[in-house]
Rosetta silent file (secondary structure, phi, psi, omega in degrees, C-alpha in Angstrom):
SEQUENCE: XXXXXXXXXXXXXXXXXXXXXXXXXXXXXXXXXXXXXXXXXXXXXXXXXXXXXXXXXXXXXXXXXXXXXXXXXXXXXXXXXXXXXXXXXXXXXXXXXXXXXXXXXXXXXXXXXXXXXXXXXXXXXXXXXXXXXXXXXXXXXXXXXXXXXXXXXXXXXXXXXXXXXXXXXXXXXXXXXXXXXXXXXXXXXXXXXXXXXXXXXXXXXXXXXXXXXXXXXXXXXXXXXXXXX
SCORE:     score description
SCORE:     0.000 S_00000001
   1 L     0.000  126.610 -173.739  -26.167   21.986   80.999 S_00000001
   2 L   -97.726  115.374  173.433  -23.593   24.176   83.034 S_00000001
   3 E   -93.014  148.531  171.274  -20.603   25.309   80.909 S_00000001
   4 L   -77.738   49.715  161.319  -17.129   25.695   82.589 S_00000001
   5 L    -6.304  -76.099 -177.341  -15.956   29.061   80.481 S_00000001
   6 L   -72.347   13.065  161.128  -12.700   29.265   82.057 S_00000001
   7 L  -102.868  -33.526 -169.387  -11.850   25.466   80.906 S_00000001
   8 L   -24.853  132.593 -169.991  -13.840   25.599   77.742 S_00000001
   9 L  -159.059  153.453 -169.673  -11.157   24.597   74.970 S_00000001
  10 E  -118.809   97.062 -163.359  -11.916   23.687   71.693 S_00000001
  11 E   -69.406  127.898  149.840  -10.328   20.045   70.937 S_00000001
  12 E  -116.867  125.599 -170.214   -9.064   18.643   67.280 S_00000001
  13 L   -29.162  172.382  173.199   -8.621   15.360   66.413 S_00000001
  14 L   -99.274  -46.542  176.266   -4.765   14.991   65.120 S_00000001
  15 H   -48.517  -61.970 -178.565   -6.170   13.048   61.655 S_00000001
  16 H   -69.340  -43.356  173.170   -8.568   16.422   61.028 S_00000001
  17 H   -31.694  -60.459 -175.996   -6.009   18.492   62.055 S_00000001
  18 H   -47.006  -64.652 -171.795   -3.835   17.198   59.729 S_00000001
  19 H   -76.779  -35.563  151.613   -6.090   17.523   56.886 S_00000001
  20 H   -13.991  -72.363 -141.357   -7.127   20.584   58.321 S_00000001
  21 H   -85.929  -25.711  175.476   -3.491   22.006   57.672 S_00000001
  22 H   -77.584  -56.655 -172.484   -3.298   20.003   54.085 S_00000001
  23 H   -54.548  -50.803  159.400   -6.108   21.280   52.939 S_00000001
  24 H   -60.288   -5.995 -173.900   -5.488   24.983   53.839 S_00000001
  25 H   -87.331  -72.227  169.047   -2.188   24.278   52.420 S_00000001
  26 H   -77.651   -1.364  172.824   -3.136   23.380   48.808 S_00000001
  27 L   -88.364  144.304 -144.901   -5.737   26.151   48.609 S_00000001
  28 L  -103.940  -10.304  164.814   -4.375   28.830   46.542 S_00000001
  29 L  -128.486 -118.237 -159.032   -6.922   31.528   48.610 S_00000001
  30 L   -92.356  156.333  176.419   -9.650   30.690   51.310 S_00000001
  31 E  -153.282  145.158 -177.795  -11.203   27.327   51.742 S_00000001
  32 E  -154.509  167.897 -168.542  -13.592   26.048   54.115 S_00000001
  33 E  -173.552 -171.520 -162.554  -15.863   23.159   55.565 S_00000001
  34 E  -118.726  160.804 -169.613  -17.935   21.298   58.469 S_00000001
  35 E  -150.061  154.661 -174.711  -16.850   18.912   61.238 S_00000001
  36 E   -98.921  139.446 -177.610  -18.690   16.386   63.187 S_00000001
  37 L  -114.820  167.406  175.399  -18.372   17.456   67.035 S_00000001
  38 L  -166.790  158.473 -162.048  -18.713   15.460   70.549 S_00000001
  39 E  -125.175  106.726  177.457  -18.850   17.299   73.723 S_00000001
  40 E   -37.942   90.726  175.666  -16.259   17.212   76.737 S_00000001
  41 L   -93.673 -178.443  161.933  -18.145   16.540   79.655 S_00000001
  42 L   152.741   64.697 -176.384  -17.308   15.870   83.102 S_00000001
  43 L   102.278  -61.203  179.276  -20.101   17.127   84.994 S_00000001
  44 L  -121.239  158.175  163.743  -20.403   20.279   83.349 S_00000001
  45 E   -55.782   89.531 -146.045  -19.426   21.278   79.894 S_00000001
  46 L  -100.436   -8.905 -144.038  -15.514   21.489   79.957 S_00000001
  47 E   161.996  149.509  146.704  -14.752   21.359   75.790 S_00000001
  48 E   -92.372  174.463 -153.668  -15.655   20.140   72.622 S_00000001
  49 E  -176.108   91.821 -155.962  -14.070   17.550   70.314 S_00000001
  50 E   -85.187  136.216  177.582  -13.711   17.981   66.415 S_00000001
  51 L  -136.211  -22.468 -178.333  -13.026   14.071   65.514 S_00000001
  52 E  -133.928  172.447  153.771  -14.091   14.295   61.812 S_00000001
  53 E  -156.242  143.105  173.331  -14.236   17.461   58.776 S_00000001
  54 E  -132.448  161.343 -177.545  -15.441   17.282   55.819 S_00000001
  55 L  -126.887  121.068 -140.023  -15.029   19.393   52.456 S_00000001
  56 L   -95.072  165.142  154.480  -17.838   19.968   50.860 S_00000001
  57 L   -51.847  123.840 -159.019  -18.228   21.256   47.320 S_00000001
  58 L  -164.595  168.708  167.942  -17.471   24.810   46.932 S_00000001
  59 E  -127.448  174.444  171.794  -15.832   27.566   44.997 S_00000001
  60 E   178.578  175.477 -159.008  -13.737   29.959   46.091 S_00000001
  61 L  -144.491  175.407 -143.204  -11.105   33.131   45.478 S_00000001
  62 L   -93.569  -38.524 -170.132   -8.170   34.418   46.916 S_00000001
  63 L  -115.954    3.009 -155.757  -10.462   36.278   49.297 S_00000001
  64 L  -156.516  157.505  177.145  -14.159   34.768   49.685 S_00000001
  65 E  -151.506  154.512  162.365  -15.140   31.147   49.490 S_00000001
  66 E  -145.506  165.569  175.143  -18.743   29.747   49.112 S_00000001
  67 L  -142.467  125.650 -165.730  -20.755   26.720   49.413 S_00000001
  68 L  -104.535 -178.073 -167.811  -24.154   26.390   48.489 S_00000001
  69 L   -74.616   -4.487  175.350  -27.273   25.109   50.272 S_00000001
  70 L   -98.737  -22.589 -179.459  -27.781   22.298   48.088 S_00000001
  71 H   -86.956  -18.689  115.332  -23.524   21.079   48.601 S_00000001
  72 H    22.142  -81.905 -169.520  -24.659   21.095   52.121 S_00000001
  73 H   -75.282  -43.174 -174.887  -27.543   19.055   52.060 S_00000001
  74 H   -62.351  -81.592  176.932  -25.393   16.485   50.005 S_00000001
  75 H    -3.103  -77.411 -167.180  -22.840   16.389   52.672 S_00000001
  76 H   -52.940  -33.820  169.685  -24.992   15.834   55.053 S_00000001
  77 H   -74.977   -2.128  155.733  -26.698   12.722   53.473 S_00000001
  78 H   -65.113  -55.984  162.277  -23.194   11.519   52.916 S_00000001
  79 H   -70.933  -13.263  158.531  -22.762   11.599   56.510 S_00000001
  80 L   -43.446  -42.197 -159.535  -25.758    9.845   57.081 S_00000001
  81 L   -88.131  -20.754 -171.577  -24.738    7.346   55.115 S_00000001
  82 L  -108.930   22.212  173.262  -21.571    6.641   56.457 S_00000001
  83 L   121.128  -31.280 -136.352  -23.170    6.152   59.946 S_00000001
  84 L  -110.573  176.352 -169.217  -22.642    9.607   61.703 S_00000001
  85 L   -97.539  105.496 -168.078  -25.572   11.989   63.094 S_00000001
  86 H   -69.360  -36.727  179.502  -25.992   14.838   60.202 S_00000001
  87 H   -71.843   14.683  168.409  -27.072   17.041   63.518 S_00000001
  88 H   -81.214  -43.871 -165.492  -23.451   16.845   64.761 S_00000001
  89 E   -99.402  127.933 -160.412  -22.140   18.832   62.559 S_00000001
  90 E  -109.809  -16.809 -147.360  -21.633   21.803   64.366 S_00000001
  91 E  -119.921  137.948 -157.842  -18.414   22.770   63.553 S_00000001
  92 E  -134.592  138.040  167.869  -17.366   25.050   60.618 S_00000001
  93 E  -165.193  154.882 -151.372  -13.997   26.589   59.341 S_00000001
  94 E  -128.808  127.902 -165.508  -12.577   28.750   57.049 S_00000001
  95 E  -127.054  130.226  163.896   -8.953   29.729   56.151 S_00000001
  96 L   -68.944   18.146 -178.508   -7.779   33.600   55.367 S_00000001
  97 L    63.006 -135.170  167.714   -5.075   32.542   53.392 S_00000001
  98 L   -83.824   -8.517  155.912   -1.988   34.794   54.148 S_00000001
  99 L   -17.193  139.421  172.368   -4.364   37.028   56.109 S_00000001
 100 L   -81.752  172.143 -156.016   -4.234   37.194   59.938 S_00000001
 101 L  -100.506  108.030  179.900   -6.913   34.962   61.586 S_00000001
 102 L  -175.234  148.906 -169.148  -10.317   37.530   62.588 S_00000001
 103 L   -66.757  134.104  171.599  -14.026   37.583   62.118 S_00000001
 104 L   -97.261 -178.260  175.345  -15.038   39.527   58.862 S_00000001
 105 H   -73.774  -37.085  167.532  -18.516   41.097   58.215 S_00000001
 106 H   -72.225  -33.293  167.101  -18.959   37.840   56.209 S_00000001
 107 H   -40.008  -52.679 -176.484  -17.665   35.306   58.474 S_00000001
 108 H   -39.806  -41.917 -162.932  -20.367   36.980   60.940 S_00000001
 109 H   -98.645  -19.548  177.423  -22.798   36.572   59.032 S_00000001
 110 H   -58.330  -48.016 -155.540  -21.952   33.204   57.320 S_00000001
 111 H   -70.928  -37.947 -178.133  -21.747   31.858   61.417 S_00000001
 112 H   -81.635  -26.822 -175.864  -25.414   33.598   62.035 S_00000001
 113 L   -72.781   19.500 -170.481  -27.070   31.394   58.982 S_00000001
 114 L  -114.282  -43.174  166.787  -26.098   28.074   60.650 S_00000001
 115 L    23.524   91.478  173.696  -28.406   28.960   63.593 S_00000001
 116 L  -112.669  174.972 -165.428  -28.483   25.239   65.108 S_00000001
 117 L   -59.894  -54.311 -159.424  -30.674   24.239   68.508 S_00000001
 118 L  -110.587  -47.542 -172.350  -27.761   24.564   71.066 S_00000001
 119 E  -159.557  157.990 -179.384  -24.279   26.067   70.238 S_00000001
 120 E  -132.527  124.961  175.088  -21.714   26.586   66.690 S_00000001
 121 E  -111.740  109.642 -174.032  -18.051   26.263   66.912 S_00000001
 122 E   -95.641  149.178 -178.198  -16.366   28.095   64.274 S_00000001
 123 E  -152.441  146.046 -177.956  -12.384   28.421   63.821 S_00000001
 124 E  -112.388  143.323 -178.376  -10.683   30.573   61.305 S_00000001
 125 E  -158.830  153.119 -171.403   -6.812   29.446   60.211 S_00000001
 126 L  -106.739  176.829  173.147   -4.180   30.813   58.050 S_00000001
 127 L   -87.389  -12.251  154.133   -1.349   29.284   56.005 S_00000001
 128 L   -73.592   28.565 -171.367    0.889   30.533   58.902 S_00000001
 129 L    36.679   37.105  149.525   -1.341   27.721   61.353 S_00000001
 130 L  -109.955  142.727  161.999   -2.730   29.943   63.410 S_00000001
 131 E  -113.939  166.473 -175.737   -5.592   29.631   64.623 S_00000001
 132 E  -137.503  123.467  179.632   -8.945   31.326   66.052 S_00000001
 133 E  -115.778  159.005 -172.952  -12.035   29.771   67.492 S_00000001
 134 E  -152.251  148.859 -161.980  -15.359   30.955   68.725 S_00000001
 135 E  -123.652  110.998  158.405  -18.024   29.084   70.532 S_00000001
 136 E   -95.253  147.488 -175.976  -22.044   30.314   70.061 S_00000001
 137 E  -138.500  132.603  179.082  -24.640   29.236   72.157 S_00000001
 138 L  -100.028  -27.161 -130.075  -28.182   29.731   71.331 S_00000001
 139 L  -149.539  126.786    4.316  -29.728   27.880   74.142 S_00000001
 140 L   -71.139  -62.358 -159.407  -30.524   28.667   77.300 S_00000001
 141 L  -126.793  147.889  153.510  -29.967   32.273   76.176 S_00000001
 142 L   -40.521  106.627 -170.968  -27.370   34.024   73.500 S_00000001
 143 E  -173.314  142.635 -175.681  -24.016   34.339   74.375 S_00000001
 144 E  -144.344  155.404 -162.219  -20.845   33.756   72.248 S_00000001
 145 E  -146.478  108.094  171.533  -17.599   33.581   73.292 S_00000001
 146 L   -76.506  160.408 -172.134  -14.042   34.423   70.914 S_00000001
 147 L    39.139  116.197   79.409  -10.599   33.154   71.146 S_00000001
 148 L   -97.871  149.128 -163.255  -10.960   30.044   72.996 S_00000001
 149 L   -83.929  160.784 -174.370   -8.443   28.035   72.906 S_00000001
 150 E  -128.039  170.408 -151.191   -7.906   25.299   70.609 S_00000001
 151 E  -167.384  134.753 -169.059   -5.660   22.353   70.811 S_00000001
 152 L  -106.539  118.945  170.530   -4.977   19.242   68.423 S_00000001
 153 L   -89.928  138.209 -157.084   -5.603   16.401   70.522 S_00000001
 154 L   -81.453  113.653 -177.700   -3.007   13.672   70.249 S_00000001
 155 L  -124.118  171.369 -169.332   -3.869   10.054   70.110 S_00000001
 156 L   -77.008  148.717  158.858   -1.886    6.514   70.237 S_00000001
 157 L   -86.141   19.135 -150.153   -1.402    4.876   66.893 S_00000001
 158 L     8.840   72.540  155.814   -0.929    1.722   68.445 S_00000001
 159 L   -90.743   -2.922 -155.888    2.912    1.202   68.009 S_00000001
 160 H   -56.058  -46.042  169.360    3.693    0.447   71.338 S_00000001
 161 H   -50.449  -52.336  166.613    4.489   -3.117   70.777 S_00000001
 162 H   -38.558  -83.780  161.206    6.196   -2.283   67.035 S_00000001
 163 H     0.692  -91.903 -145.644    8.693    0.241   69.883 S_00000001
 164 H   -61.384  -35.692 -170.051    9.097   -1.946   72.165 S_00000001
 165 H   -68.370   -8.442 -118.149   10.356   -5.108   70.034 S_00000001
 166 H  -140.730  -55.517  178.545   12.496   -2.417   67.825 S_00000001
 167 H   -53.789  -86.898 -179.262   13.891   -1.314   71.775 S_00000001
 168 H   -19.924  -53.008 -162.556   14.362   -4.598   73.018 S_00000001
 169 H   -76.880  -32.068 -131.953   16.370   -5.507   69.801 S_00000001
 170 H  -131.811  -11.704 -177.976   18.401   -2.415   69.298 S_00000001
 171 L  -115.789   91.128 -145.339   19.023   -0.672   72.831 S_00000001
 172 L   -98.070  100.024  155.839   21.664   -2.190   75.160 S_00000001
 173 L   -56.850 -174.344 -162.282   20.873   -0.377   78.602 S_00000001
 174 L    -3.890   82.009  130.218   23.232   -0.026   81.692 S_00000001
 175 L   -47.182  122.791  166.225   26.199    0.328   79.797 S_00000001
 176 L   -81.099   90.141  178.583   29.535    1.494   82.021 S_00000001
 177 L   -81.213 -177.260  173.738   30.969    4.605   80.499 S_00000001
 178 E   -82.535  118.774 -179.327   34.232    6.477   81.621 S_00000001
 179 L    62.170   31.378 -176.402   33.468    8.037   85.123 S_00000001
 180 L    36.601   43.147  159.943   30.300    6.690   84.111 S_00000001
 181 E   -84.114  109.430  159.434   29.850    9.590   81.522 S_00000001
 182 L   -60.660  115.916  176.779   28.119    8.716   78.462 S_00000001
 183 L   -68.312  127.847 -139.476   29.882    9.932   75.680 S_00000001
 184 L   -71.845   -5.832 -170.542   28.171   12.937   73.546 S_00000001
 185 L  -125.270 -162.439  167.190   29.098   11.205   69.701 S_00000001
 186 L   -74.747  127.792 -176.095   29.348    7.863   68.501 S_00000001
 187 L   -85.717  -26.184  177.025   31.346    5.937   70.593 S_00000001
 188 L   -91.693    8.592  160.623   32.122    3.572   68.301 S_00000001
 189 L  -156.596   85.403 -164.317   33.989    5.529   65.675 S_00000001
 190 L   -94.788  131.041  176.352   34.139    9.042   67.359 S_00000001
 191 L   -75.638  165.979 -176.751   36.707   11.148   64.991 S_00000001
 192 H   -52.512  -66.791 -171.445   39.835   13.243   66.654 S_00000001
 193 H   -22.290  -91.128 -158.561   37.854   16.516   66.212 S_00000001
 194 H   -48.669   -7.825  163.972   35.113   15.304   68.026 S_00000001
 195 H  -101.401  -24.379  138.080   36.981   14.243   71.216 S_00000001
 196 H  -147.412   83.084  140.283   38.351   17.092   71.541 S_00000001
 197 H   -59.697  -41.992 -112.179   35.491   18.855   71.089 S_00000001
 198 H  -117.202  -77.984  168.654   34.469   16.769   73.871 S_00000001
 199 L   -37.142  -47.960 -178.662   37.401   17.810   76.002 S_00000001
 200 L   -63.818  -40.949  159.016   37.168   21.504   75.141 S_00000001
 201 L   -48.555  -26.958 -164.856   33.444   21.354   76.291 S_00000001
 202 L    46.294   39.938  157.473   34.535   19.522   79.660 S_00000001
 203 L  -113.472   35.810 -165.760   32.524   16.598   78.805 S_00000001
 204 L  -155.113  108.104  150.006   35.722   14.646   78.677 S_00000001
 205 L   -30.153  157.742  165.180   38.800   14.820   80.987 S_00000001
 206 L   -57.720  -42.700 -145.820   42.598   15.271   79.422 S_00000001
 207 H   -79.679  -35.032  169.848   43.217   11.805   80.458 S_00000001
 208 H   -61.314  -15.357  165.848   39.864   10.169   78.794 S_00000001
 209 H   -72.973  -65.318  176.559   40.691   12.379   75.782 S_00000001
 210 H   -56.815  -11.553  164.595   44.104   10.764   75.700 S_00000001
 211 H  -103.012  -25.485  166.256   42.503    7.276   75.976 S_00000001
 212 H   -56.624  -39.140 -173.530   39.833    7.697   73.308 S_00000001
 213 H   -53.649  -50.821 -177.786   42.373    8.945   71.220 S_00000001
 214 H   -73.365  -33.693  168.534   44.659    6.167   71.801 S_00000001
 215 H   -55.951  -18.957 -155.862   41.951    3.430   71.450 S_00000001
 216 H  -130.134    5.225 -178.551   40.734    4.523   68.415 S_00000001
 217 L    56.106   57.139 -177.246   45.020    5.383   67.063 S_00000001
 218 L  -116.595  138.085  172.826   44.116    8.620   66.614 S_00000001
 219 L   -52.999  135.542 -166.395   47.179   11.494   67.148 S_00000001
 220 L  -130.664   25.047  166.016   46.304   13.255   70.926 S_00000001
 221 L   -95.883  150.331 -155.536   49.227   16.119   69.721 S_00000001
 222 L    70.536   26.658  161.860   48.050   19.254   70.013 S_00000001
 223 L   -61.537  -53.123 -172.422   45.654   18.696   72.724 S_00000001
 224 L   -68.062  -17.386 -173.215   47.674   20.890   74.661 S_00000001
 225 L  -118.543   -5.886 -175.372   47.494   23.857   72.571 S_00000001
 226 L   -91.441  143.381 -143.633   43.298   23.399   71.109 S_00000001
 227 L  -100.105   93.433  171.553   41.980   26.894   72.468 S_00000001
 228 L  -144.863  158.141 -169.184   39.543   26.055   75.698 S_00000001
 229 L   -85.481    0.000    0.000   39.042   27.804   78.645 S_00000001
């Protein structure tokens, strides 16, 4: 399998993201966990694609977090269970707290004890969201690769129908404005200020300032005198 380096990107679902960013959120130091992965293809190896994480039993401190080899195993038969490939999960992360986002002597070495068949994608994130990911490859040969970018990929909730019916009912297109300018407030109860604001701004002629005014019996003295260039 031929990887694409300079495309490589490291993709997260928007649901694990999410919980990603919750989770790291409510932890009061570091917290961390495993992710089920799928692999970007398109000839060659363009990307990866975190679609699930899970949070495994663990302790943890302000600075260090751990999880042991038996909260692990249990995961993994958990994921088993619920369908998924236990050999999937590939994908590991960790949060530094208030910390900036960068491999420690422990991260290193927590990242070398995972030693899976092909490649390990690890990402480190703070309570400021940033994040940092790094892609290992065991197979054909050793070779790891920091910073690559990561990206929360966005998917439809299917409202598009919900929208449109919501559109349909509530949005009366081609509408005829004055000089066929759509007016910047609410048109249908725009206060004196705001028209001329509107005027002062030049998104309103004197004389369409003087007819909103009068349409709506609003005073248009001291128009002549409000401070515009």
């Amino acid at each position: 399998m031929k990887v694409e380096v300079e495309k490589l990107t490291v993709w997260i679902d928007a649901k694990a993201k999410e919980q990603l960013d919750l989770w790291v959120e409510m932890a009061k130091g570091e917290i961390s966990g495993l992710g089920m992965v799928e692999e970007i293809l398109n000839g060659n190896l363009q990307g990866f694609l975190i679609t699930e994480i899970f949070l495994p039993y663990q302790s943890s401190s302000e600075a260090q977090t751990s999880i042991e080899a038996e909260d692990v195993a249990k995961l993994m038969m958990e994921v088993e269970k619920q369908g998924h490939d236990p050999a999937r999960l590939k994908f590991w992360f960790h949060s530094h707290g208030t910390m900036q986002v960068f491999w420690s002597g422990t991260d290193q070495a927590t990242i070398q004890r995972f030693r899976p068949k092909d490649y390990f994608i690890s990402t480190v994130i703070n309570k400021a969201g940033q994040m940092r990911s790094r892609v290992d490859f065991y197979q054909p040969l050793r070779l790891g690769l920091d910073e690559v970018p990561t990206e929360v990929l966005l998917t439809e909730f299917g409202q598009r129908e919900v929208c449109k019916q919501l559109f349909d009912e509530r949005v009366k297109e081609g509408v005829s404005f004055s000089d066929g300018q759509m007016f910047p407030y609410a048109p249908s109860d725009p206060s004196r200020e705001e028209i001329i604001n509107a005027f002062c701004k030049g998104e309103l002629s004197w004389p369409e300032a003087e007819d909103f005014l009068s349409e709506e019996g609003l005073s248009d003295q001291g128009l002549e005198e409000w401070p515009y260039d």
